[in-house]
PDB file of C-alpha atoms in Angstrom:
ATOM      1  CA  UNK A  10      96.996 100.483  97.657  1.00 83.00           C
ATOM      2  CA  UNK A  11      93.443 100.959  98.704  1.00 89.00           C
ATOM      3  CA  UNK A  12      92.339 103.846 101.505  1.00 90.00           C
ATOM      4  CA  UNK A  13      89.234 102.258 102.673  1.00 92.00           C
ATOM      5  CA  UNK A  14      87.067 103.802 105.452  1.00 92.00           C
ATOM      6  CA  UNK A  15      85.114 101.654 108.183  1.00 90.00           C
ATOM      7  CA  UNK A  16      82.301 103.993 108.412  1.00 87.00           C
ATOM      8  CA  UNK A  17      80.213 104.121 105.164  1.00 86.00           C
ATOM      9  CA  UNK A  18      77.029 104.021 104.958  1.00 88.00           C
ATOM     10  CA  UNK A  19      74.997 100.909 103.434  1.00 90.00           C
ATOM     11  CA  UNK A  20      78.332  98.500 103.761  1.00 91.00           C
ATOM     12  CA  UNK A  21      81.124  99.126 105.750  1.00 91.00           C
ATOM     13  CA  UNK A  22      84.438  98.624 105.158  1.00 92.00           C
ATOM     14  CA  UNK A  23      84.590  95.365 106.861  1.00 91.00           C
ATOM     15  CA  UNK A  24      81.383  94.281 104.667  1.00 93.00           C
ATOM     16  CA  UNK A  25      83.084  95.342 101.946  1.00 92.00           C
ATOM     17  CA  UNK A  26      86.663  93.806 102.682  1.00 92.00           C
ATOM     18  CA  UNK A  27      84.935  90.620 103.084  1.00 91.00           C
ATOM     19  CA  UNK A  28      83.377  90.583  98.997  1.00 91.00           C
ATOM     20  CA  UNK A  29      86.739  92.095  97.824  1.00 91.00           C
ATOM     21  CA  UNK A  30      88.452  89.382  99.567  1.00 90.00           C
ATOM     22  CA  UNK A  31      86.587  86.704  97.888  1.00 89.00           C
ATOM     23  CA  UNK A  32      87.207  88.646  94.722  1.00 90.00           C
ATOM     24  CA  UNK A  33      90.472  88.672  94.840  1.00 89.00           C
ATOM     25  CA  UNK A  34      90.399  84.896  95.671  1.00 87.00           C
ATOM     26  CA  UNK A  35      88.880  84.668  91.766  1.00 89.00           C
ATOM     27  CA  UNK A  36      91.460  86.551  90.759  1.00 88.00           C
ATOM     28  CA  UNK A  37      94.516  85.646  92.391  1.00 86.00           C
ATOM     29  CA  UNK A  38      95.264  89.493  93.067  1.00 85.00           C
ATOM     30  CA  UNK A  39      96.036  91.281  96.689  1.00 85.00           C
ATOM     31  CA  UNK A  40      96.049  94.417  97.385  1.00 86.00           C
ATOM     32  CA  UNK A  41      97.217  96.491  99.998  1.00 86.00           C
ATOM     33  CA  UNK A  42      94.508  97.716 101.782  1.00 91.00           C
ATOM     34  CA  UNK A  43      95.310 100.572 104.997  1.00 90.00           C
ATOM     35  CA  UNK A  44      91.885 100.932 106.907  1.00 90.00           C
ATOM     36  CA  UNK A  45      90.909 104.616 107.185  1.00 90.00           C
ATOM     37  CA  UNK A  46      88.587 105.562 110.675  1.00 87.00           C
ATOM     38  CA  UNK A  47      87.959 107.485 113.320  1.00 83.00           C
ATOM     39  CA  UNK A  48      88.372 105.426 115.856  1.00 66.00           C
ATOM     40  CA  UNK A  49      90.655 106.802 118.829  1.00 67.00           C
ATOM     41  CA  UNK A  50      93.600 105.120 120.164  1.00 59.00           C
ATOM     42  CA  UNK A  51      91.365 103.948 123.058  1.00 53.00           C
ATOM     43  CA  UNK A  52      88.887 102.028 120.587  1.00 67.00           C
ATOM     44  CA  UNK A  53      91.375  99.051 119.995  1.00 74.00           C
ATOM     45  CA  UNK A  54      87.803  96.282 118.532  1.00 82.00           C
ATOM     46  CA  UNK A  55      88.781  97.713 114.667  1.00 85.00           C
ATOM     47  CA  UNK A  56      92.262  98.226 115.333  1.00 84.00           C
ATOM     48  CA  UNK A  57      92.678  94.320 116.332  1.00 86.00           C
ATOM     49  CA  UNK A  58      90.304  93.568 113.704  1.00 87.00           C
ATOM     50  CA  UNK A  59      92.971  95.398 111.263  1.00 87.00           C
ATOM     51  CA  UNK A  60      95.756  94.180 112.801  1.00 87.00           C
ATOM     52  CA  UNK A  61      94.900  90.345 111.991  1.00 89.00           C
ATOM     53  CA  UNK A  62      93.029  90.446 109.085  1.00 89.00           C
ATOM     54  CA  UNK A  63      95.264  89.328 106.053  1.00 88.00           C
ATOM     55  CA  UNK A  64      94.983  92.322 103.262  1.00 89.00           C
ATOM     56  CA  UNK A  65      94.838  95.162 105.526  1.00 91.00           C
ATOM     57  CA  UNK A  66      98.333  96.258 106.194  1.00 88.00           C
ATOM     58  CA  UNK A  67      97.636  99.082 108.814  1.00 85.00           C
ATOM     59  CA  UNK A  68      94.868 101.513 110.755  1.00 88.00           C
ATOM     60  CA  UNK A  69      95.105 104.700 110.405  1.00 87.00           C
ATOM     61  CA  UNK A  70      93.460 107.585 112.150  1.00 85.00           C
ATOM     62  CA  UNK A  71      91.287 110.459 110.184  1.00 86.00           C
ATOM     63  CA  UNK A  72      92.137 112.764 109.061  1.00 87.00           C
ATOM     64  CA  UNK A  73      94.501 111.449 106.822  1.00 88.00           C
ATOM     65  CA  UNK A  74      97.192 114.405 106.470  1.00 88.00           C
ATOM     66  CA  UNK A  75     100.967 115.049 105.541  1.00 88.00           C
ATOM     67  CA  UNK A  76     102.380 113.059 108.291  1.00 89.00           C
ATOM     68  CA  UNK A  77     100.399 109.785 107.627  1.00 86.00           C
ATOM     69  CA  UNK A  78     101.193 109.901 104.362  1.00 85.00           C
ATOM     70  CA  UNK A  79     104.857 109.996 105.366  1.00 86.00           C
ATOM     71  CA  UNK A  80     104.607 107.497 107.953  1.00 85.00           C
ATOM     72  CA  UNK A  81     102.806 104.932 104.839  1.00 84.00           C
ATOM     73  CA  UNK A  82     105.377 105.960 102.739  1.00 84.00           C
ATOM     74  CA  UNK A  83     108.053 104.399 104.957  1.00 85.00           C
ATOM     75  CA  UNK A  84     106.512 101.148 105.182  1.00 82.00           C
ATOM     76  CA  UNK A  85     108.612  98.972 103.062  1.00 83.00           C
ATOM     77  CA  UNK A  86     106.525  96.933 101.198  1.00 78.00           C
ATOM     78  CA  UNK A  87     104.576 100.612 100.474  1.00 79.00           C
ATOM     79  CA  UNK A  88     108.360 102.455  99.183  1.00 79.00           C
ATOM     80  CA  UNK A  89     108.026 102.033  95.964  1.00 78.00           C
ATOM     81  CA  UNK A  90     104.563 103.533  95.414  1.00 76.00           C
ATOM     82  CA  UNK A  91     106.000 106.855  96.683  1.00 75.00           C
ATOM     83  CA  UNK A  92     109.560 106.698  95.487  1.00 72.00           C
ATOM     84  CA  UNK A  93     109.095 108.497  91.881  1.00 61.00           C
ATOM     85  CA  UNK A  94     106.823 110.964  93.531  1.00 51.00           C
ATOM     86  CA  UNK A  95     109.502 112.210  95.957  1.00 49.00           C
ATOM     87  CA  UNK A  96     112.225 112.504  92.957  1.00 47.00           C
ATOM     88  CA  UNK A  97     109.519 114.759  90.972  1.00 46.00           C
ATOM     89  CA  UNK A  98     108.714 116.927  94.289  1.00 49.00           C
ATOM     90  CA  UNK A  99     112.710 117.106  95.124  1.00 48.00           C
ATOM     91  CA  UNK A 100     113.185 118.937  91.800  1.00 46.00           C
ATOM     92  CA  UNK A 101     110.723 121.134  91.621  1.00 47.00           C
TER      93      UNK A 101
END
């Protein structure tokens, strides 16, 4: 799973999604990708953008805290990067 911000400076995330796509064409390896940005509710150009671009699986609003996290972790195809962490934190 890659966090990947819109906003950076020299190449954006888009710019950058765009070369990682091709090299994971090479490669025959896709990640998940969840697009990290400021961008308010009301700003719906990247959120389209993320909705129908292959690799990203969601948009989500900085900053990234405790309940985003949660809401990732219930994605299904996303479970099972967060499974073993939640056994660990339930015992401690």
């Amino acid at each position: 799973v890659i966090f990947l911000d819109i906003n950076m400076p020299v190449l954006d995330g888009w710019g950058f999604l765009t070369q990682f796509e091709d090299l994971c064409q090479q490669h025959g390896t896709y990640p998940i990708v969840v697009m990290v940005s400021a961008t308010t509710p009301s700003e719906d150009r990247d959120r389209d953008r993320a909705n129908t671009h292959p690799l990203v699986l969601s948009l989500v609003q900085k900053p990234i805290n405790s309940k985003t996290i949660e809401q990732i972790s219930q994605v299904p195809s996303l479970c099972h990067f967060f499974k073993s962490k939640r056994a660990l934190s339930t015992h401690n």
